[in-house]
Structure formats: structure tokens, C-alpha cells
């Protein structure tokens, strides 16, 4: 099996990384995404590369994919028709939700509306049963009544059913039986049972998570089946076929399809994994990742070489109680549309032109000015140097005409002034996104580098880092396909959780170990069923802890397992210290509770080497990498600006701005006063003012 393949599907481009296993040599490919049927673009790009190399698909030994199917379904609200079964008397839990309205100006919005329900009340049925807080059964399940409730949902034409009963995380027996009844009555209907998806306390959040899983499962299952079938038609035979999850780990096709809620941040997660691995290899341990693609920009924080994680979050205002990398997304990408509002003000986003028709300059019928069009008009992109490795030629005249018609004319300004205004507005939006994961949480951006990737990130990163006062910018070797590369740097990872609210003083080390061991056994069974040997599996342990009475928990790592007799005391000290670090205070005399036990089962898979892929083609001097000059509007007057082939720049070479650095998957802009240094070992660029 000569090659390992990674595919990242974005809103505009589908990115491929092909790793030759024996040599570590990497090849990349970008093709337009086929929105609505993403598997077509994947198979087209896959077959194009195979044919160009004269290879057969059976030479591929590993295939990994990050997908936006779940994300898009959440954003566009076009998931499966879903029904919901809840405990008798609790049909209002999902509709009422939580009282929080979020942060920022929305708190004062008089016209605020909650997000629409993914399951309307008419598709919610109550089940006669009752399990109490301690797991004891107060009322046995009425199977006859349950069959009638299920029947009514089936008559309503649901494709998927979410089951979330009260306190099922303590006793899942009733939920499991209802799942069996649904499969007996309608084998074709997808079933999501909360005690399997998220056996965790907090009723509404568990319910919301289960509903999202049921809403997405039929779509993701169908997508994975289509992709798998088309890859098989191409001759792909390897059993190592994986999907990226939101937690930054890989899962088999089959496992991912069962828990689709865990894939909603699949695409952005892969890029953060790549950045984390780079941080460990390079010594740049404190970075903010900046992934600007065609549709959106995703940012995350890496502190001390570790990407920040969270155990819950929101996607399109829907609450999810699943582990995920702490990623913040803003609607700002190369295809984001600029427009004039009813007050005559210039706005940028959130709409995107996507891959079809895409920006006007792509020549595919687009008519609205986008960020890519503005970059082309300013000369940051150049029609003489096509995008996506030559697969896209650029129409500057068309881009200028669109900006004149839609922006400059109505505002009474020049085309270049309008283009600079578009860029400045979107830069501010991306700066605010960066602050959300950094300075808003107490981190000082002066201590951090901006790790810039995505096809459009390197056009904007320098100015953003300068205005935020950051230490500088890091550009990896393949910024346009870094998220795809991250798939080749990821391990298989399954997360398991169990709620058991207990005062820490009432627990012994043996009792804590026992709960961890039960989750470990679940992990062993699932991972071994996927074909991994027991000796390949390692485990990570965490506890969600809080002061008694608090409404939130902190997740504390358990470094040594099994725990010894004195370790519960050390856990208490560790929690106090973490609480003080994050909030500025602690309460050493207050009781501490363990809320959730968490175990992650991890299997390491062979990873791509982080070396300098351009070493063989680097020249002796910076001048030898010069391609020519281009007119660039850094101001209202164009300046002749040197253009370099980034892949030929010498190890240790220094390029002073203003300058443009080109490579197949991105364009890098250096402004006046900036300098880029080529790292000899890893090949990345470090840009500083």
C-alpha cells in the first residue's frame, strides 16, 4: 500500500493530500467542491490524481476525510424529518430549552428569537415510564402505550427518532427497550438513544444533543454510504477509511455514521490538529490558528502546545453536549459577498458565493463582489498566477466591474478604495473572532503567533497580526491544504462519559478507579471491534468537577491511573488550582463534587512526517526565486512589487516586504516593514514586523 490519502471538503474547494508512505513525499491537489453532492467532487479529484500518476486505487492503504455534511445540515436546517420520545409530562423540556440568550448585544435584543426546533411539538410523543434520580424505577415502561406513540410518529412520516427519557444516564433500561421496539416496528427508521449518545446529566442538553444526532444521522449515513460505494467502484480496497470528528480524532466510517453529532466540526478540527502537531515539532507552543477558506474563517487557541478543548458547545445556536476542539467560526472567506445595506453602508457577509458560481473573477457566472474579487483588484492576487495550482484563471476586469457596479458606484468612491474597504471590514471581523478565543478569555495576544492557513489566510494574516499586536505570523508549508494534512497527523479517538454526581469526600480511590475501568472496558470493546489490537489502545482520563452548588464544571486531567489511596486529596488540590487559574479565586474550604467521569480511547496511526518538502528545489539566494513584478495597490497608487516562488526560497532566506510569495495552494502577502524568514528544518515561514 504505497499511499495514504486525506481529503478535506470545504465550501469552495476540496483539498487532497497524497502521502507516499515509503518516502514521506507529499503531493497536493485542489478541485472545486460539488455542493449538495460532495462525494462527486471527492471521487473526481481522486480519480484525476490516480489517472495522472498511472496508479490503481488498490495502491491506497489509508483514506481519511473531514466533512461538512453535518455542519451544512445544521446551518441550512435541512436534516431528516425527526420525531422525539420523552418521559410522560416532560414534552416541554426541548421547547423551553435554557434561559441563556448568549453573549454580547443579543442580551438586549428586543426582537430576539430562539432558534427553531429541529423537532416540532407535533412530532413529540410522551412515554409512560419514570426513572428517578438515583436510577431506581418509579414506574415501569408501558410497552403497549409506547408502541402507540411510536406508531403515531411513523404515521407522520419520520425518518429518524430521538429517545430521551428522564435520568436514563443512571438507568438506560427503558430507553434501550424503546430502541428495540422502534427497530422491530420500523427497521428502516434511524434511532438515536440518549443513553448511548451522551449518558450525561442535564436533561435539556442531553435531549438537544440526541435530537441533533437523530436529525443528522440519516444524512451522514447516506453520504458515507455513497462515498464508500463510489470509492469501491474506483477500486479502493483498504479497510482503513476514517472520518474526522469534532474532538480532533478519527473514527471509522461506520462509527462516525452512528454518532453524527460528533462530526459537526469535522473540517475545522483537522486544521487545529495540524497546528498542534506543528507546535510540538517547532517549539512555537503558543499560537492562534487562523483558517480562512472560501466560505468561513475558523480560529482556535493553542497554549503550551495543546489545543484548547471543551466538553460542550453550540453550533448554529443548538446546544451540543459532546467533546470538541474549542473552535470559533465567523462567516468570512474568499467567497464572502460584499453589499450595500438599506442605509447605504458597506457590509461584508455573512452570505457566500460558494464554489458555484463563486467570486466574479472565477468566470462561472458570479455577479456579486467578494473578498477574492477585492484581493484581485488590489493586486494581492494576480491574473498571471492562477489559483488552485493552475485549475482557476482569474478575470480582474470582471472583478473590477462587479465592485464598481455593486460597491464603488453606489458609494461614490474609486474601485480600489472600495476594494480596500472590503478588506478592512472583513479583517476587523476576523480580529474579533480571534479575540473570542484569546483576549476575551484572559490570554495576552502579545504572547502568541498567528498560525495562518486556508487558501485565503495568508492574504490577510500579516495585517491582522500587526493590528492585534501579536508576535508574528507562521505560514506552514502547505497552507491551502493544512486541514487535509491534519488528517494524516491525527489518531483514532473515541470519547466516553458517565455522570455520577458525588461528593469527593465520600469517594475512595478504588471507587473512582472502578468507574474509569467500566468506561475503559467499553472503549476496548468498541476499538477492538473496529480491528485494533488491545495493546494498541491507550487511555486518557479526566474528571468534571465543581464546588457543590455551582452550575458549571471544570475538566481536570487525571495524569496517573489507577489512582492511589491519597490521590483524591491531590485531585481536590488540582481542582482548586485550576479554578483559581481560570477564575481568579478558589474556595478550599467548600465541598467539591465529581460530576462526570471521562475516558478517551486513543489508537495511534502512522503520521505524516513534518519535514521541509521544498528542500530539494530551494535555490541559493532569494533573488534566484524571483518570478517578476506585479502592480499592487497597497495605497491608492500602484507599486511595482516583487513576486517570488515560495517553494524555491533558500533555507534561512529573508524576504522583505512589500512582496508577494506564490505557491500552488495559496498567495502570501508581505506588507512594507514585514520580513519573512524561511525555516531550514520544517520549511515554514516566520513573518514579523
XYZ file of C-alpha atoms in Angstrom:
689
model
C 0.000 0.000 0.000
C 2.087 2.872 -1.327
C -0.023 5.927 -0.497
C -2.087 7.463 2.268
C -4.802 9.909 1.191
C -6.529 12.741 3.071
C -9.473 14.769 1.747
C -10.892 17.951 3.283
C -14.142 19.190 1.759
C -14.757 22.902 2.183
C -17.482 25.191 0.930
C -15.436 26.256 -2.097
C -12.602 23.769 -2.644
C -11.986 20.107 -1.903
C -8.360 19.626 -0.845
C -6.306 16.449 -1.247
C -3.006 15.428 0.304
C -1.314 12.290 -1.035
C 1.484 10.885 1.141
C 3.868 8.327 -0.304
C 4.362 6.004 2.632
C 7.885 4.855 1.825
C 9.483 8.238 1.176
C 7.281 10.664 3.090
C 6.880 12.696 -0.109
C 3.675 14.765 -0.283
C 1.594 15.823 -3.276
C -1.393 18.145 -3.103
C -4.460 18.781 -5.239
C -7.330 21.275 -5.062
C -10.583 20.841 -7.001
C -13.877 22.778 -6.760
C -16.325 21.346 -4.236
C -19.589 19.943 -5.550
C -22.002 21.443 -3.018
C -25.015 19.242 -2.332
C -23.247 16.111 -3.549
C -19.758 16.419 -2.100
C -18.830 12.801 -2.844
C -18.796 13.605 -6.588
C -16.020 16.181 -6.178
C -14.051 13.800 -3.965
C -14.214 10.911 -6.411
C -13.486 13.183 -9.388
C -10.354 14.563 -7.713
C -9.317 11.104 -6.514
C -9.628 9.546 -9.964
C -7.933 12.560 -11.590
C -4.873 12.065 -9.400
C -4.803 8.292 -9.884
C -5.019 8.641 -13.668
C -2.329 11.312 -13.695
C 0.004 9.056 -11.735
C -0.893 5.908 -13.641
C -1.865 4.217 -10.360
C -4.688 1.941 -9.267
C -6.795 2.615 -6.199
C -5.582 -0.574 -4.532
C -2.259 1.219 -4.008
C -4.031 3.355 -1.352
C -3.661 1.930 2.148
C -5.315 4.702 4.171
C -8.151 7.144 3.438
C -9.253 9.925 5.816
C -11.896 12.582 5.231
C -13.155 15.692 7.013
C -16.690 16.534 6.004
C -19.068 19.478 6.217
C -22.244 17.396 5.715
C -23.331 17.725 9.347
C -22.272 21.362 9.600
C -24.168 22.348 6.462
C -27.292 20.495 7.546
C -27.221 22.366 10.864
C -26.707 25.747 9.201
C -29.259 25.194 6.442
C -31.702 23.221 8.649
C -32.269 20.544 6.025
C -31.740 17.436 8.152
C -34.007 14.404 8.445
C -37.658 14.555 9.484
C -37.230 13.652 13.142
C -39.547 12.525 15.918
C -38.917 12.699 19.660
C -39.931 10.396 22.541
C -39.749 11.784 26.099
C -40.940 10.803 29.563
C -44.635 11.458 30.237
C -45.107 15.031 31.451
C -41.832 16.387 30.035
C -42.668 17.239 26.437
C -41.870 20.902 27.144
C -38.184 20.365 28.000
C -36.994 20.727 24.408
C -39.238 23.683 23.629
C -38.341 25.611 26.794
C -34.615 24.874 26.465
C -32.388 27.126 28.542
C -32.850 30.667 29.755
C -29.495 31.946 28.465
C -29.689 34.191 25.413
C -25.972 34.116 24.684
C -23.474 36.944 24.878
C -22.964 40.414 23.504
C -25.697 42.614 22.073
C -28.179 39.737 21.765
C -28.812 40.015 25.517
C -30.507 43.380 24.889
C -32.200 42.465 21.596
C -35.928 43.150 21.987
C -36.648 41.120 18.857
C -34.635 38.082 19.958
C -35.993 34.733 18.819
C -34.860 31.317 19.901
C -33.662 29.028 17.119
C -36.417 26.993 15.510
C -36.967 23.500 16.910
C -35.478 20.666 14.882
C -38.386 18.559 16.163
C -41.712 20.435 16.270
C -44.116 19.753 19.164
C -46.464 17.800 16.859
C -43.703 15.219 16.368
C -43.032 14.846 20.097
C -44.665 11.933 21.930
C -44.701 11.127 25.644
C -43.843 7.690 27.051
C -45.431 6.368 30.239
C -42.445 5.451 32.438
C -40.394 7.044 35.181
C -36.847 6.525 36.424
C -35.775 8.502 39.487
C -32.560 10.477 40.042
C -30.823 7.510 41.657
C -31.667 5.131 38.800
C -34.489 3.341 40.613
C -37.670 2.632 38.627
C -40.689 4.513 39.920
C -42.980 3.474 37.025
C -42.288 0.589 34.671
C -42.359 1.170 30.938
C -45.844 0.785 29.429
C -44.897 -1.064 26.248
C -48.380 -1.050 24.775
C -48.622 2.739 25.117
C -45.073 3.107 23.804
C -45.976 1.164 20.659
C -48.886 3.533 20.049
C -46.654 6.589 20.458
C -44.074 5.138 18.084
C -46.842 4.291 15.634
C -48.085 7.883 15.574
C -44.582 9.129 14.712
C -44.283 6.534 11.950
C -47.656 7.597 10.537
C -46.329 11.183 10.480
C -43.540 10.014 8.180
C -40.484 10.478 10.368
C -37.143 9.181 9.069
C -35.426 9.272 12.435
C -36.439 9.117 16.108
C -34.637 10.551 19.137
C -35.301 8.879 22.503
C -34.506 10.860 25.651
C -36.076 9.722 28.917
C -35.629 11.198 32.360
C -32.484 10.020 34.222
C -31.692 7.401 31.582
C -27.992 8.107 32.135
C -28.430 6.397 35.540
C -30.607 3.547 34.258
C -30.852 3.055 30.476
C -33.173 0.009 30.558
C -36.336 1.783 29.381
C -34.554 3.674 26.627
C -32.907 0.505 25.381
C -36.260 -1.291 25.213
C -37.866 1.568 23.295
C -34.988 1.429 20.825
C -35.718 -2.268 20.339
C -39.426 -1.566 19.782
C -38.702 1.057 17.114
C -36.353 -1.312 15.275
C -38.979 -4.063 15.410
C -41.774 -1.816 14.121
C -39.754 0.138 11.525
C -36.264 -1.226 10.768
C -35.771 1.491 8.145
C -36.091 4.324 10.690
C -32.924 5.651 12.286
C -32.838 5.549 16.106
C -30.795 7.724 18.484
C -30.945 6.787 22.170
C -29.599 9.376 24.607
C -28.029 6.832 26.985
C -25.879 5.642 24.061
C -25.147 9.052 22.517
C -24.457 11.098 25.671
C -25.074 9.338 29.043
C -24.700 12.580 30.948
C -26.689 14.685 33.394
C -28.525 17.924 32.468
C -31.774 16.974 30.815
C -32.162 19.668 28.166
C -28.578 19.475 26.901
C -28.708 15.688 26.678
C -32.007 15.952 24.842
C -30.759 18.631 22.438
C -27.656 16.570 21.629
C -29.694 13.436 20.973
C -32.093 15.349 18.733
C -29.217 16.754 16.672
C -27.770 13.261 16.310
C -31.109 11.913 15.097
C -31.531 14.915 12.786
C -28.131 14.349 11.132
C -27.702 10.571 11.201
C -29.709 9.675 8.061
C -27.863 12.336 6.042
C -24.401 11.333 7.188
C -25.147 7.617 6.845
C -26.390 8.168 3.305
C -23.405 10.356 2.426
C -20.857 7.901 3.824
C -22.572 5.001 2.029
C -22.489 6.876 -1.309
C -18.868 7.874 -0.848
C -17.869 4.370 0.214
C -19.637 2.837 -2.788
C -18.030 5.272 -5.248
C -14.582 4.720 -3.771
C -15.130 0.965 -4.022
C -16.065 1.414 -7.688
C -12.716 3.144 -8.144
C -11.057 0.080 -6.628
C -10.268 1.377 -3.130
C -9.996 -1.757 -1.004
C -8.371 -0.626 2.243
C -10.336 -1.070 5.457
C -8.606 1.996 6.928
C -11.281 4.548 5.971
C -11.861 7.306 8.505
C -13.900 10.428 9.216
C -12.592 13.289 11.361
C -14.622 14.084 14.478
C -15.039 17.384 16.317
C -12.745 16.128 19.100
C -9.753 16.085 16.745
C -9.713 12.289 16.429
C -10.528 9.897 13.619
C -13.378 7.396 13.594
C -14.170 4.611 11.168
C -16.834 5.283 8.541
C -19.252 3.016 10.403
C -18.630 4.516 13.831
C -18.916 8.105 12.553
C -22.257 7.367 10.886
C -23.789 6.201 14.180
C -22.801 9.332 16.122
C -23.064 12.083 13.532
C -23.399 14.764 16.215
C -19.695 14.238 16.899
C -18.738 15.324 13.350
C -20.261 18.811 13.153
C -16.805 20.433 13.458
C -15.097 17.777 11.344
C -13.457 20.155 8.857
C -12.051 22.820 11.207
C -10.854 20.202 13.700
C -8.357 18.690 11.259
C -6.611 22.035 10.757
C -6.255 22.558 14.503
C -4.714 19.082 14.854
C -2.148 20.000 12.186
C -1.311 23.208 14.053
C -0.958 21.353 17.359
C 1.459 18.853 15.840
C 3.419 21.712 14.285
C 3.596 23.423 17.685
C 5.144 20.310 19.207
C 7.672 19.934 16.375
C 8.679 23.578 16.019
C 8.752 24.985 19.537
C 6.076 27.614 18.786
C 3.913 26.478 21.678
C 1.549 29.472 21.880
C -0.432 30.189 18.722
C -3.851 31.211 17.486
C -4.860 29.163 14.472
C -6.341 31.191 11.625
C -8.032 29.063 8.957
C -9.543 31.260 6.246
C -11.095 29.290 3.428
C -13.619 30.072 0.762
C -16.706 30.304 2.983
C -15.676 30.871 6.598
C -12.791 31.547 8.973
C -12.141 29.226 11.914
C -9.924 30.205 14.835
C -8.674 28.283 17.857
C -6.121 28.717 20.635
C -3.063 26.545 21.215
C -1.472 27.160 24.612
C 1.630 25.327 25.749
C 1.483 23.153 22.633
C -2.041 21.909 23.376
C -5.224 22.848 21.549
C -7.975 24.009 23.876
C -10.916 21.615 24.243
C -14.411 21.957 25.599
C -16.977 19.380 26.619
C -19.968 21.197 25.163
C -20.788 23.999 22.769
C -23.217 25.493 20.298
C -23.459 25.070 16.539
C -25.914 27.424 14.871
C -27.259 28.180 18.393
C -28.040 24.478 19.065
C -26.604 23.043 22.270
C -24.314 20.036 21.947
C -23.025 18.069 24.922
C -20.072 16.402 23.181
C -16.288 16.856 23.446
C -14.901 19.155 20.769
C -11.918 21.292 19.996
C -12.601 24.875 21.047
C -13.123 26.427 17.607
C -14.852 29.714 16.835
C -16.212 30.330 13.352
C -17.113 33.556 11.572
C -18.663 33.965 8.115
C -15.597 35.396 6.374
C -13.957 33.596 3.470
C -12.730 34.272 -0.021
C -16.246 33.870 -1.383
C -17.931 36.107 1.207
C -20.111 38.693 -0.528
C -19.794 42.481 -0.088
C -23.012 44.508 -0.348
C -24.642 47.842 0.458
C -27.418 47.813 3.049
C -30.599 49.910 3.086
C -28.770 52.696 4.952
C -26.098 52.900 2.283
C -23.435 51.266 4.451
C -20.872 48.778 3.166
C -21.384 45.297 4.620
C -19.325 42.128 4.156
C -21.013 38.753 4.707
C -22.394 36.554 6.014
C -23.544 35.264 2.599
C -21.023 33.437 0.446
C -20.833 32.859 -3.293
C -19.526 29.367 -2.550
C -17.816 27.362 -5.294
C -20.604 27.843 -7.853
C -20.955 30.479 -9.106
C -18.173 31.651 -6.790
C -16.431 35.024 -6.976
C -16.932 37.027 -10.170
C -13.270 36.608 -11.102
C -13.708 32.831 -11.393
C -15.771 33.369 -14.545
C -18.542 30.962 -13.562
C -21.431 33.372 -13.706
C -20.976 35.154 -10.379
C -22.209 38.741 -10.254
C -21.672 39.814 -6.626
C -18.364 41.259 -5.455
C -16.495 39.061 -2.982
C -13.348 39.227 -0.862
C -11.444 37.306 -3.544
C -12.516 39.892 -6.142
C -11.266 42.681 -3.863
C -7.912 40.949 -3.366
C -7.543 40.544 -7.124
C -8.401 44.191 -7.868
C -5.774 45.327 -5.332
C -3.163 43.085 -6.940
C -2.768 40.829 -3.888
C -3.884 38.084 -6.244
C -2.660 38.273 -9.818
C -4.312 37.059 -13.021
C -0.893 35.991 -14.323
C -0.599 33.473 -11.488
C -3.778 31.309 -11.406
C -5.314 29.920 -8.231
C -5.532 26.284 -7.121
C -2.370 25.178 -8.865
C -3.491 26.368 -12.282
C -7.059 24.999 -12.216
C -8.568 28.505 -11.975
C -7.777 31.538 -14.117
C -8.745 34.943 -12.817
C -10.703 37.725 -14.508
C -9.537 41.036 -12.996
C -11.648 43.165 -15.332
C -14.776 41.265 -14.330
C -13.958 41.646 -10.639
C -13.365 45.390 -11.028
C -16.637 45.805 -12.945
C -18.587 43.994 -10.206
C -17.060 46.139 -7.451
C -17.745 49.291 -9.478
C -21.384 48.346 -10.062
C -22.250 46.962 -6.620
C -19.998 48.927 -4.246
C -17.882 51.779 -5.628
C -20.578 53.387 -7.795
C -23.282 53.478 -5.085
C -20.763 54.841 -2.546
C -19.200 57.358 -4.931
C -15.629 56.124 -4.431
C -12.963 54.522 -6.608
C -12.822 50.777 -7.240
C -9.571 50.411 -5.311
C -10.966 52.400 -2.366
C -13.995 50.098 -2.334
C -11.772 47.018 -2.500
C -9.635 48.246 0.408
C -12.796 48.971 2.385
C -14.000 45.404 1.818
C -10.680 44.012 3.036
C -10.554 46.281 6.100
C -14.082 45.354 7.170
C -13.520 41.622 6.878
C -10.171 41.931 8.691
C -11.927 43.554 11.645
C -14.491 40.735 11.719
C -11.720 38.154 11.807
C -9.868 40.076 14.517
C -12.992 39.958 16.682
C -13.186 36.193 16.157
C -9.569 35.845 17.308
C -10.327 37.869 20.447
C -13.171 35.489 21.327
C -10.744 32.579 21.837
C -7.880 34.622 23.300
C -8.053 38.052 24.947
C -11.714 37.602 25.902
C -10.587 34.582 27.946
C -7.668 36.247 29.643
C -4.840 35.417 27.226
C -2.443 38.154 26.115
C -2.176 38.151 22.323
C 1.298 39.697 22.560
C 2.491 36.231 23.628
C 1.024 34.447 20.613
C 1.843 33.897 16.946
C -0.890 33.723 14.332
C -0.698 30.330 12.610
C -2.246 31.127 9.246
C -3.599 28.596 6.785
C -6.516 28.014 4.454
C -6.416 29.179 0.859
C -7.103 32.826 1.737
C -5.487 33.169 5.168
C -2.040 34.307 4.022
C -3.537 37.286 2.177
C -4.840 38.761 5.436
C -2.731 37.336 8.273
C 0.044 39.946 8.314
C -2.231 42.950 8.798
C -4.419 41.149 11.324
C -1.466 40.078 13.476
C 0.043 43.574 13.320
C -3.172 45.312 14.363
C -3.714 42.846 17.219
C -0.144 43.303 18.457
C 0.755 39.619 18.059
C 4.328 38.309 17.977
C 4.156 37.468 14.290
C 2.734 35.080 11.714
C 3.620 31.471 10.955
C 2.837 30.178 7.443
C 3.094 26.359 7.140
C 4.487 24.691 4.041
C 1.091 23.862 2.521
C -1.292 26.476 3.955
C -4.042 25.864 1.401
C -4.365 22.190 2.358
C -3.289 22.245 6.019
C -6.671 20.910 7.191
C -6.281 17.930 4.846
C -2.730 17.401 6.094
C -4.099 17.368 9.655
C -5.998 14.187 8.791
C -2.628 12.488 8.293
C -1.471 13.742 11.707
C -4.477 12.512 13.703
C -5.057 9.433 15.842
C -8.246 7.402 16.179
C -10.045 8.753 19.257
C -13.285 7.701 20.967
C -14.612 9.649 23.963
C -16.713 8.063 26.708
C -18.522 9.761 29.574
C -20.663 8.765 32.531
C -22.373 11.068 35.021
C -22.269 10.165 38.712
C -22.694 13.218 40.932
C -20.888 12.526 44.223
C -19.155 14.491 46.968
C -15.413 13.857 46.552
C -15.087 13.250 50.303
C -17.403 10.241 50.005
C -15.286 8.533 47.333
C -12.286 6.273 47.654
C -9.586 5.859 45.021
C -10.918 2.349 44.390
C -14.430 3.617 43.646
C -13.115 6.228 41.198
C -10.950 3.598 39.536
C -13.968 1.323 39.181
C -15.946 3.894 37.218
C -12.990 4.600 34.958
C -12.490 0.865 34.382
C -16.086 0.413 33.209
C -15.607 3.169 30.614
C -12.258 1.644 29.616
C -13.937 -1.683 29.008
C -16.484 -0.014 26.743
C -13.642 1.616 24.843
C -11.734 -1.648 24.474
C -14.781 -3.445 23.108
C -15.568 -0.777 20.517
C -11.998 -0.243 19.343
C -11.223 -3.948 19.175
C -14.446 -4.455 17.197
C -13.052 -1.920 14.716
C -9.997 -4.115 14.215
C -7.463 -2.656 16.654
C -5.419 -4.869 18.953
C -5.730 -4.335 22.700
C -2.052 -3.408 23.041
C -2.533 -0.562 20.516
C -5.077 1.222 22.708
C -4.085 3.827 25.280
C -6.442 5.734 27.541
C -6.706 9.293 28.814
C -8.651 10.142 31.988
C -10.470 13.303 33.063
C -12.975 14.334 35.708
C -15.575 17.095 35.528
C -15.536 18.704 38.979
C -17.233 21.644 40.691
C -17.797 23.259 44.041
C -21.060 21.991 45.497
C -23.906 24.125 44.234
C -22.122 25.504 41.191
C -23.882 25.390 37.824
C -20.779 24.572 35.813
C -17.824 22.190 35.977
C -14.120 22.290 35.193
C -12.497 19.363 33.429
C -9.422 18.162 35.312
C -6.876 15.737 33.859
C -6.072 12.597 35.855
C -2.418 12.001 34.933
C -1.838 8.742 36.819
C -4.126 5.713 36.645
C -5.048 3.750 38.644
C -5.437 6.225 41.488
C -3.772 5.502 44.806
C -5.321 5.954 48.251
C -4.125 9.555 48.691
C -4.926 10.683 45.146
C -8.473 12.010 45.818
C -6.845 14.646 48.032
C -4.489 15.572 45.201
C -7.481 15.794 42.843
C -9.010 18.326 45.214
C -5.827 20.425 45.233
C -5.614 20.221 41.433
C -9.210 21.417 41.082
C -8.649 24.353 43.465
C -5.561 25.394 41.488
C -7.313 25.185 38.117
C -10.328 27.102 39.425
C -8.023 29.862 40.689
C -6.168 30.000 37.360
C -9.333 30.298 35.284
C -11.491 32.472 37.541
C -9.035 34.249 39.819
C -10.279 32.640 43.028
C -10.791 29.306 44.753
C -12.674 28.028 47.808
C -10.516 25.424 49.568
C -12.985 25.003 52.449
C -16.023 24.308 50.235
C -17.170 20.808 49.311
C -16.126 19.568 45.844
C -18.203 17.217 43.695
C -17.291 14.899 40.846
C -19.960 15.267 38.164
C -18.704 13.295 35.163
C -16.085 10.629 34.545
C -14.394 10.832 31.133
C -12.186 8.335 29.323
C -10.730 8.726 25.831
C -9.608 5.611 23.965
C -6.792 6.530 21.570
C -5.093 4.444 18.886
C -2.053 5.931 17.184
C -1.932 5.593 13.399
C 1.124 6.270 11.191
C 1.522 10.017 10.747
C 2.900 12.223 8.008
C 6.445 13.452 8.700
C 6.808 17.150 9.442
C 9.857 17.958 7.323
C 10.728 20.592 4.724
C 9.059 19.386 1.496
C 10.782 22.100 -0.564
C 14.367 21.231 0.390
C 15.247 19.663 -2.973
C 14.082 22.667 -5.018
C 15.392 25.513 -2.860
C 17.869 27.835 -4.612
C 20.973 29.546 -3.270
C 19.698 33.125 -2.985
C 16.367 34.903 -2.595
C 16.937 36.706 -5.919
C 17.003 33.372 -7.748
C 13.418 32.696 -6.602
C 12.169 35.967 -8.144
C 9.429 35.421 -10.735
C 8.899 39.033 -11.746
C 6.982 42.050 -10.561
C 3.296 42.915 -10.228
C 1.400 46.138 -9.647
C -0.119 46.094 -6.173
C -2.374 48.740 -4.618
C -1.054 48.873 -1.067
C -2.141 52.530 -1.334
C -4.225 54.359 -3.940
C -1.148 54.402 -6.179
C 0.049 51.027 -7.512
C 3.586 49.926 -6.697
C 5.770 47.518 -8.637
C 6.121 44.658 -6.171
C 8.485 41.660 -6.432
C 6.838 38.251 -6.803
C 8.689 35.168 -5.519
C 8.223 31.436 -5.830
C 7.838 30.492 -2.169
C 8.840 26.861 -2.802
C 12.286 27.913 -4.113
C 13.238 30.349 -1.369
C 16.531 29.269 0.261
C 16.714 27.812 3.749
C 17.258 30.685 6.161
C 16.464 33.193 3.410
C 14.878 36.523 4.323
C 12.305 38.286 2.137
C 11.473 41.911 2.950
C 8.104 43.435 2.169
C 6.379 44.649 0.227
C 6.416 41.356 -1.648
C 4.210 38.541 -2.911
C 5.105 34.888 -2.337
C 3.393 32.323 -4.557
C 2.806 28.616 -4.319
C 0.218 26.266 -5.820
C -2.249 26.380 -2.928
C -2.054 29.986 -1.674
C -0.664 33.505 -2.072
C 1.267 35.199 0.756
C 1.349 38.985 1.127
C 4.160 40.845 2.862
C 3.428 44.496 3.613
C 6.022 47.215 3.926
C 8.099 46.692 7.055
C 7.414 42.946 7.284
C 10.079 40.273 6.876
C 9.628 36.564 6.201
C 12.310 34.075 7.288
C 12.416 30.550 5.811
C 12.883 27.887 8.477
C 15.559 25.406 7.309
C 14.222 22.332 9.108
C 10.447 22.448 8.647
C 10.175 24.902 5.746
C 7.606 27.200 7.354
C 7.775 30.996 7.146
C 8.005 33.216 10.214
C 6.774 36.726 9.437
C 7.414 39.637 11.782
C 7.403 43.422 11.561
